[in-house]
mmCIF file of C-alpha atoms in Angstrom:
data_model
loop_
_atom_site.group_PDB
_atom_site.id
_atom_site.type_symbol
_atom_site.label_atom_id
_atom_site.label_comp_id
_atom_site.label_asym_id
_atom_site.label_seq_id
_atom_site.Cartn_x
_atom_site.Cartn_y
_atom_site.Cartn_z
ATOM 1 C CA UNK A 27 120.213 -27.362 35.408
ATOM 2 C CA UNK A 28 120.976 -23.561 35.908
ATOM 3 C CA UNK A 29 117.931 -21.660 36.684
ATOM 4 C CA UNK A 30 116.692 -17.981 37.306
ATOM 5 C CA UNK A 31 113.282 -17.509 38.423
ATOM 6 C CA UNK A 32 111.603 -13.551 38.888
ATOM 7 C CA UNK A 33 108.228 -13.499 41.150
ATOM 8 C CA UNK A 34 105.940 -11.756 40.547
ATOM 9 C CA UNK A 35 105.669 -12.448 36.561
ATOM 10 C CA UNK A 36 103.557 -8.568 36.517
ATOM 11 C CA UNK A 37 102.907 -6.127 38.716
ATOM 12 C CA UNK A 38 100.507 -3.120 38.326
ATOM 13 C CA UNK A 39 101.024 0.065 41.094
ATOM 14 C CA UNK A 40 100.011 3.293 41.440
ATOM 15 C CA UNK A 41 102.578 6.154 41.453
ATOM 16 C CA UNK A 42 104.277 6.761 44.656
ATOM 17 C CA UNK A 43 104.096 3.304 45.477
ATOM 18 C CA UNK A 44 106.979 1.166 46.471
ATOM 19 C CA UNK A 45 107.690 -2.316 44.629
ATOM 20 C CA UNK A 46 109.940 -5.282 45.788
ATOM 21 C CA UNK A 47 110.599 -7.561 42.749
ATOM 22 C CA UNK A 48 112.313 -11.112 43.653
ATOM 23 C CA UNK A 49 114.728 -13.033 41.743
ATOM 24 C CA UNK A 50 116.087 -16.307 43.045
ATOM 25 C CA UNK A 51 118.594 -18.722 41.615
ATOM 26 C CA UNK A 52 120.085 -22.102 41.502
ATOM 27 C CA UNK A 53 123.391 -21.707 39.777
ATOM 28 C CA UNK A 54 126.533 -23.975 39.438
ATOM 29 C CA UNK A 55 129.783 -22.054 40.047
ATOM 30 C CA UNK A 56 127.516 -18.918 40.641
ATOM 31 C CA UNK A 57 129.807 -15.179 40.473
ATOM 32 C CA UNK A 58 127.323 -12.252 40.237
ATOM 33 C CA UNK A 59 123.668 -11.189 39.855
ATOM 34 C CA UNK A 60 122.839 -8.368 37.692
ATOM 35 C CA UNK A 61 119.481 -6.371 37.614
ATOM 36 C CA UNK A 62 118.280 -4.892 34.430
ATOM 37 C CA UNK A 63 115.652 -2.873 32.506
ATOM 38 C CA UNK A 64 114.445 -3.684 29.781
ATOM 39 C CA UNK A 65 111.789 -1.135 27.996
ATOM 40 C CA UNK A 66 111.205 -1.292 24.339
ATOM 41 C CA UNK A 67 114.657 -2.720 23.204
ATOM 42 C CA UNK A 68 117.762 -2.804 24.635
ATOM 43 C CA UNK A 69 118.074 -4.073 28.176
ATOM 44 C CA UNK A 70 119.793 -1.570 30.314
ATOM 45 C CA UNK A 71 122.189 -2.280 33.672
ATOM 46 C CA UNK A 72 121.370 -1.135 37.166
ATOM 47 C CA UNK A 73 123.391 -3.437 39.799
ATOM 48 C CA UNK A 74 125.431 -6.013 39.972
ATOM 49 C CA UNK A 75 125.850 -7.831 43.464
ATOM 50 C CA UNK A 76 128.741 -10.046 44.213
ATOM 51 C CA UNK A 77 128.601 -10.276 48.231
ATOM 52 C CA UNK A 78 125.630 -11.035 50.480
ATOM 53 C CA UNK A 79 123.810 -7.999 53.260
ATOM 54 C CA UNK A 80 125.459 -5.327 50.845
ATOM 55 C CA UNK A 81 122.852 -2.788 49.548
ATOM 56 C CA UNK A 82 123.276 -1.140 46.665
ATOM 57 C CA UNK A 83 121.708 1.927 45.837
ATOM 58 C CA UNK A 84 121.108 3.935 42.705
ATOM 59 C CA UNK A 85 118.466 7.094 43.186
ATOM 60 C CA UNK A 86 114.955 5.283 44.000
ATOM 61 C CA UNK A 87 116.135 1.855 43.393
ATOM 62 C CA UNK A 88 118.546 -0.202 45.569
ATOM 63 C CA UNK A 89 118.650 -3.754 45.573
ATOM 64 C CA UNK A 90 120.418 -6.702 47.676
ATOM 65 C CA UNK A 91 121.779 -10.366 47.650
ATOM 66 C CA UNK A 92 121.787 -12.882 50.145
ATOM 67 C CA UNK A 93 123.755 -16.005 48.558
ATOM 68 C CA UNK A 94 122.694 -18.285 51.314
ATOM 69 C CA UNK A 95 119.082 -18.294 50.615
ATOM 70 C CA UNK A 96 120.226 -17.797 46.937
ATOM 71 C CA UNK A 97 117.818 -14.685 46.114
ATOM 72 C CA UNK A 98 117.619 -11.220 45.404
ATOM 73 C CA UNK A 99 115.482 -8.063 45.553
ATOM 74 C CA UNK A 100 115.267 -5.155 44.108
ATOM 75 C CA UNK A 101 113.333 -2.203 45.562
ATOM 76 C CA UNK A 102 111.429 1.065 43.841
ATOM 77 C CA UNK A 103 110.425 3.457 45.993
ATOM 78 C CA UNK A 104 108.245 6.398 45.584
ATOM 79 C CA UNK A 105 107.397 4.558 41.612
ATOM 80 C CA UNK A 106 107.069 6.863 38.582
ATOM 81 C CA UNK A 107 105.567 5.664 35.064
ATOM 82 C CA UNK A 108 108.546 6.234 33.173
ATOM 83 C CA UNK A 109 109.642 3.297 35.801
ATOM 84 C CA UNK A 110 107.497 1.789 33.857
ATOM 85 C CA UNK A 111 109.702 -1.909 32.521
ATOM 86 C CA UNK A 112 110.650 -5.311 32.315
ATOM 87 C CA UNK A 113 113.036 -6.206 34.873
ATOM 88 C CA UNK A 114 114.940 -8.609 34.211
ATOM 89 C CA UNK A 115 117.241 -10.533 36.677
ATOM 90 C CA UNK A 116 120.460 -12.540 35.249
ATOM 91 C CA UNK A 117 122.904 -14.143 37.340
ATOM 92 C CA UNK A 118 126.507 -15.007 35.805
ATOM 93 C CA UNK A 119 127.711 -18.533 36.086
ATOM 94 C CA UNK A 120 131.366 -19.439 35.368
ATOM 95 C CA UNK A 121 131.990 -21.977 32.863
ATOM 96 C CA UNK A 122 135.316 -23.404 31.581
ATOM 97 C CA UNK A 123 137.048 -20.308 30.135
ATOM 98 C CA UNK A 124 134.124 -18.159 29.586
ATOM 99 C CA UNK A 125 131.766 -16.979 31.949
ATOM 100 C CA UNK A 126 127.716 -16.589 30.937
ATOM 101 C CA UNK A 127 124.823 -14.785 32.320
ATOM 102 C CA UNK A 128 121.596 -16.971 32.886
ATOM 103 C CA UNK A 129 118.516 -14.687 32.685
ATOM 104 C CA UNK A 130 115.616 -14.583 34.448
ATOM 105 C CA UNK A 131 111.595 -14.313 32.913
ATOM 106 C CA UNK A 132 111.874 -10.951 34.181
ATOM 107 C CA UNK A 133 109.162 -9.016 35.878
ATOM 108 C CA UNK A 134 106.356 -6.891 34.137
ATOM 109 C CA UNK A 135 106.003 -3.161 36.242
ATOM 110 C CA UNK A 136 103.406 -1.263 35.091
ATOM 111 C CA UNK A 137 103.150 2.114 37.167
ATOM 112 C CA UNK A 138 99.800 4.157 36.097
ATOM 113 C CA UNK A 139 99.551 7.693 37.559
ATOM 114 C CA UNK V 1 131.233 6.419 22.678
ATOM 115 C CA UNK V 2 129.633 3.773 25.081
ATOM 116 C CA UNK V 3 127.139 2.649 22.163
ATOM 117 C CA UNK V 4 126.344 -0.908 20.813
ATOM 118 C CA UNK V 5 125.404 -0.007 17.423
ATOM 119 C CA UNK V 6 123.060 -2.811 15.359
ATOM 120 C CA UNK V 7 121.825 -2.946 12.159
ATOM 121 C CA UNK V 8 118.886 -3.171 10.332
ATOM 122 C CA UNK V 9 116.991 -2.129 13.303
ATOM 123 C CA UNK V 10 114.038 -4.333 11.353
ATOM 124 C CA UNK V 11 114.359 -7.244 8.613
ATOM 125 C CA UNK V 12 111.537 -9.099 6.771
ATOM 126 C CA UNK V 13 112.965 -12.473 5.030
ATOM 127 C CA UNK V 14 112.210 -15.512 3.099
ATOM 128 C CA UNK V 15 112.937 -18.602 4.100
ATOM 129 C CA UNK V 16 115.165 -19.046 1.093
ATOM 130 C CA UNK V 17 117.078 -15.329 1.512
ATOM 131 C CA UNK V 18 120.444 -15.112 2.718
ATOM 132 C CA UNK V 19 121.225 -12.054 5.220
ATOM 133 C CA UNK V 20 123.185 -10.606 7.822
ATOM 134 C CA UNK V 21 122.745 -8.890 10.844
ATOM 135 C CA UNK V 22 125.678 -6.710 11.869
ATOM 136 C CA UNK V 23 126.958 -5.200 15.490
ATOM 137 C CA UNK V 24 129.487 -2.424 16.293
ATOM 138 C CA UNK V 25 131.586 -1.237 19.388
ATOM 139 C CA UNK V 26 133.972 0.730 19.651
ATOM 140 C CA UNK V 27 134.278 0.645 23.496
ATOM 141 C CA UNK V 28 137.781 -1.871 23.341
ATOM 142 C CA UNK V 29 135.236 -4.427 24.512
ATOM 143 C CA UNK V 30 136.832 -8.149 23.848
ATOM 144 C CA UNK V 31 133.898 -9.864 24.370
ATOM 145 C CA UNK V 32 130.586 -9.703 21.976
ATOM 146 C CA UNK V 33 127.521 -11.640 22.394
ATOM 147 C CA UNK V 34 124.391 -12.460 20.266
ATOM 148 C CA UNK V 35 121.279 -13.330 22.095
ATOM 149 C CA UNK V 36 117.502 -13.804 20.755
ATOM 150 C CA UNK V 37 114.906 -12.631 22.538
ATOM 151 C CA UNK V 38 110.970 -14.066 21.599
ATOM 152 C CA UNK V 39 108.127 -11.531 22.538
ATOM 153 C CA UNK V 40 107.740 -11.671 26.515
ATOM 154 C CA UNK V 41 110.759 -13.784 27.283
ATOM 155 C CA UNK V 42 113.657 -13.503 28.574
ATOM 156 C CA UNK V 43 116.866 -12.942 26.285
ATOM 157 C CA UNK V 44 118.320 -16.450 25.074
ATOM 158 C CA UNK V 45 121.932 -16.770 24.955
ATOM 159 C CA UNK V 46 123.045 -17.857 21.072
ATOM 160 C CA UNK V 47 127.223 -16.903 21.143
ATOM 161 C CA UNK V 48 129.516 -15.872 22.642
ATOM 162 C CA UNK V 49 133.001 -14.138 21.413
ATOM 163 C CA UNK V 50 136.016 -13.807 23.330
ATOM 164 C CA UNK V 51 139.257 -12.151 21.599
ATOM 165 C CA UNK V 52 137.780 -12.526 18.511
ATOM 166 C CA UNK V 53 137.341 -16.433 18.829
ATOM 167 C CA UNK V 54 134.043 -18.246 19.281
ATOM 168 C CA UNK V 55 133.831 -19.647 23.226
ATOM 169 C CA UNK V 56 130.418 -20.399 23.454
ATOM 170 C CA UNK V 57 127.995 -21.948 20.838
ATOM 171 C CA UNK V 58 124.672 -22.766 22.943
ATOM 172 C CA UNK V 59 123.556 -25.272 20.085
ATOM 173 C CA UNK V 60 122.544 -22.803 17.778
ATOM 174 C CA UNK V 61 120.808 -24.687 14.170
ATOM 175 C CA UNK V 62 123.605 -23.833 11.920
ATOM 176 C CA UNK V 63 121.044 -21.897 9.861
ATOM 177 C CA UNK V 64 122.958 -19.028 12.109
ATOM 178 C CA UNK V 65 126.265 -18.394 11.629
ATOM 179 C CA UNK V 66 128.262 -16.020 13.384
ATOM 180 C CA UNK V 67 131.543 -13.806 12.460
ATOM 181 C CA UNK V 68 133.433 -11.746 13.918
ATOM 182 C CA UNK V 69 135.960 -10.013 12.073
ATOM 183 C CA UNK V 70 137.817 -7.821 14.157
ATOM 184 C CA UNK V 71 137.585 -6.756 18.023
ATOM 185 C CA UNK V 72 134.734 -4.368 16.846
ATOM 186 C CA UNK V 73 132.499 -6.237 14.890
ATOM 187 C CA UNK V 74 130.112 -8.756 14.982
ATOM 188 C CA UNK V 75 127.733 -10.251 12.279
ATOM 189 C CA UNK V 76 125.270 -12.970 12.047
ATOM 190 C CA UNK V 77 124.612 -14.825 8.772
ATOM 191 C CA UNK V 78 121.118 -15.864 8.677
ATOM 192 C CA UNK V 79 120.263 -18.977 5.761
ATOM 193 C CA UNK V 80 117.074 -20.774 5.050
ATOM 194 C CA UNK V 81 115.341 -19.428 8.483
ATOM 195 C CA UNK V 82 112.114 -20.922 9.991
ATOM 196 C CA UNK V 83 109.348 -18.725 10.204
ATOM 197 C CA UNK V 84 109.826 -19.691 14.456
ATOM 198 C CA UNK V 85 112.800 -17.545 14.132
ATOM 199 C CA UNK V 86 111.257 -14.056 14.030
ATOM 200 C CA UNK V 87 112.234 -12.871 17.522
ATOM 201 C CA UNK V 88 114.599 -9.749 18.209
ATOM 202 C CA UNK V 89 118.496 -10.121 17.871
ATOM 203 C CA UNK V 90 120.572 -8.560 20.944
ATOM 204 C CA UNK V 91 123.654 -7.763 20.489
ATOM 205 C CA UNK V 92 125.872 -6.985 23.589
ATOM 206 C CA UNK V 93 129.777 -6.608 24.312
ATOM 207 C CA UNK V 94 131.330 -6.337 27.651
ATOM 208 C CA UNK V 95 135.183 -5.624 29.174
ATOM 209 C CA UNK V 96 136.063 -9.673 28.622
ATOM 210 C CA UNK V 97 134.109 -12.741 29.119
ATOM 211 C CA UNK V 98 135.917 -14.245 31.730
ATOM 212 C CA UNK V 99 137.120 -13.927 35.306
ATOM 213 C CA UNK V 100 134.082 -11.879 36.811
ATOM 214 C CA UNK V 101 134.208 -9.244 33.225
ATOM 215 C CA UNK V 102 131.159 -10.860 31.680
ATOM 216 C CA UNK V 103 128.542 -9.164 34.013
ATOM 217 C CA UNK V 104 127.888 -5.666 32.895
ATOM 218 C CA UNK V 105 126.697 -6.061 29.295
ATOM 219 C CA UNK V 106 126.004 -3.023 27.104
ATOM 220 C CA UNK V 107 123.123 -3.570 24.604
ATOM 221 C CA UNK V 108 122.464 -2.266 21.395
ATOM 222 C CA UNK V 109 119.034 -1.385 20.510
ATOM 223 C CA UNK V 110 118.392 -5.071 18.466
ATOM 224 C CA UNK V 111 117.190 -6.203 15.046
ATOM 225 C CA UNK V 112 113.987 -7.449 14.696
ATOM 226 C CA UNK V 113 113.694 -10.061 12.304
ATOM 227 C CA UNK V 114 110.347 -11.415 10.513
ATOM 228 C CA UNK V 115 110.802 -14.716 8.661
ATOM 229 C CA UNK V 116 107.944 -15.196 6.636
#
């Protein structure tokens, strides 16, 4: 069975910190992993990572994939409360003619001033 | 206009009412997605529309029934619900839903049902 799992579950910094939030995978026919953020509603897209050792990098976040190992991280530096989310992991799996995305629990950031 | 647009944002229901939850894009998006989402869980994959046609039904109780009557729109009929069903609705839409498309979903804001 397809499965996405985030560690840690919550996570409770101090701004200026810096955060690493995991997401590994076991995923038949696996195509792309996708990072999101999720505050009150609507999750909301930051990366998606089809090759392994490539960094992507948006402002204070970047994150990476390493399909060998089958994980990913993401990485906030220099944290801010409006970081402040649910980050949620989801990794898209191809299935007969339509592909799906498999999400994660998601991690719980909390950044208090 | 890069906007998934859903509506109500909020809807309280018997368990013997009949509604519908509706979605909107207008970003040419061919796919269209509903997903449920319980409090402190990861979104749950319910449908999935490709061109208009249904392509992925994750065993969904029938009690939800989903339309989609052009390349813009999306509804869900919702009859006889379980109170277990309160959770909020996510609607999404992306390029297509095949070939390496699916991955970057745009969200609208969600409906958040109450089934009492």
């Amino acid at each position: 069975e397809d499965k996405v799992v985030q560690s840690p579950l919550s996570l409770v910094v101090h701004e200026g910190d810096t955060v690493t939030l995991n997401c590994s995978y076991e995923v038949t026919n696996f195509r792309s992993l996708l990072w999101y953020k999720q505050e009150k509603k609507a999750p909301t897209f930051l990366f998606m990572l089809t090759s392994s050792g490539i960094e992507k990098k948006s402002g204070r976040l970047s994150s990476i994939l390493d399909k060998k190992e089958l994980f990913s991280i993401l990485n906030i530096t220099a944290t801010q409360t409006g970081d402040s989310a649910i980050y949620l992991c989801a990794v898209e799996a191809v299935g007969g003619n339509t592909d799906k995305l498999i999400f994660g629990t998601g991690t719980r950031l909390q950044v208090f001033p | 206009d890069t906007e998934v647009t859903q509506t109500p944002k909020h809807l309280v229901m018997g368990m013997t009412n009949k509604k519908s939850l509706k979605c909107e894009q207008h970003m040419g998006h061919r796919a269209m997605y509903w997903y449920k989402q319980k409090a402190k869980k990861p979104p749950e994959l319910m449908f999935v529309y490709s061109y208009e046609k249904l392509s992925i039904n994750e065993s969904v109780p029938s009690r939800f029934s989903p339309e989609c009557p052009n390349s813009s729109l999306l509804n869900l009929h919702l009859h006889a619900l379980q109170p277990e069903d309160s959770a909020l609705y996510l609607c999404a839409s992306s390029q297509e839903a095949t070939s390496g498309n699916t991955g970057e979903l745009f969200f609208g804001e969600g409906s958040r049902l109450t089934v009492l």
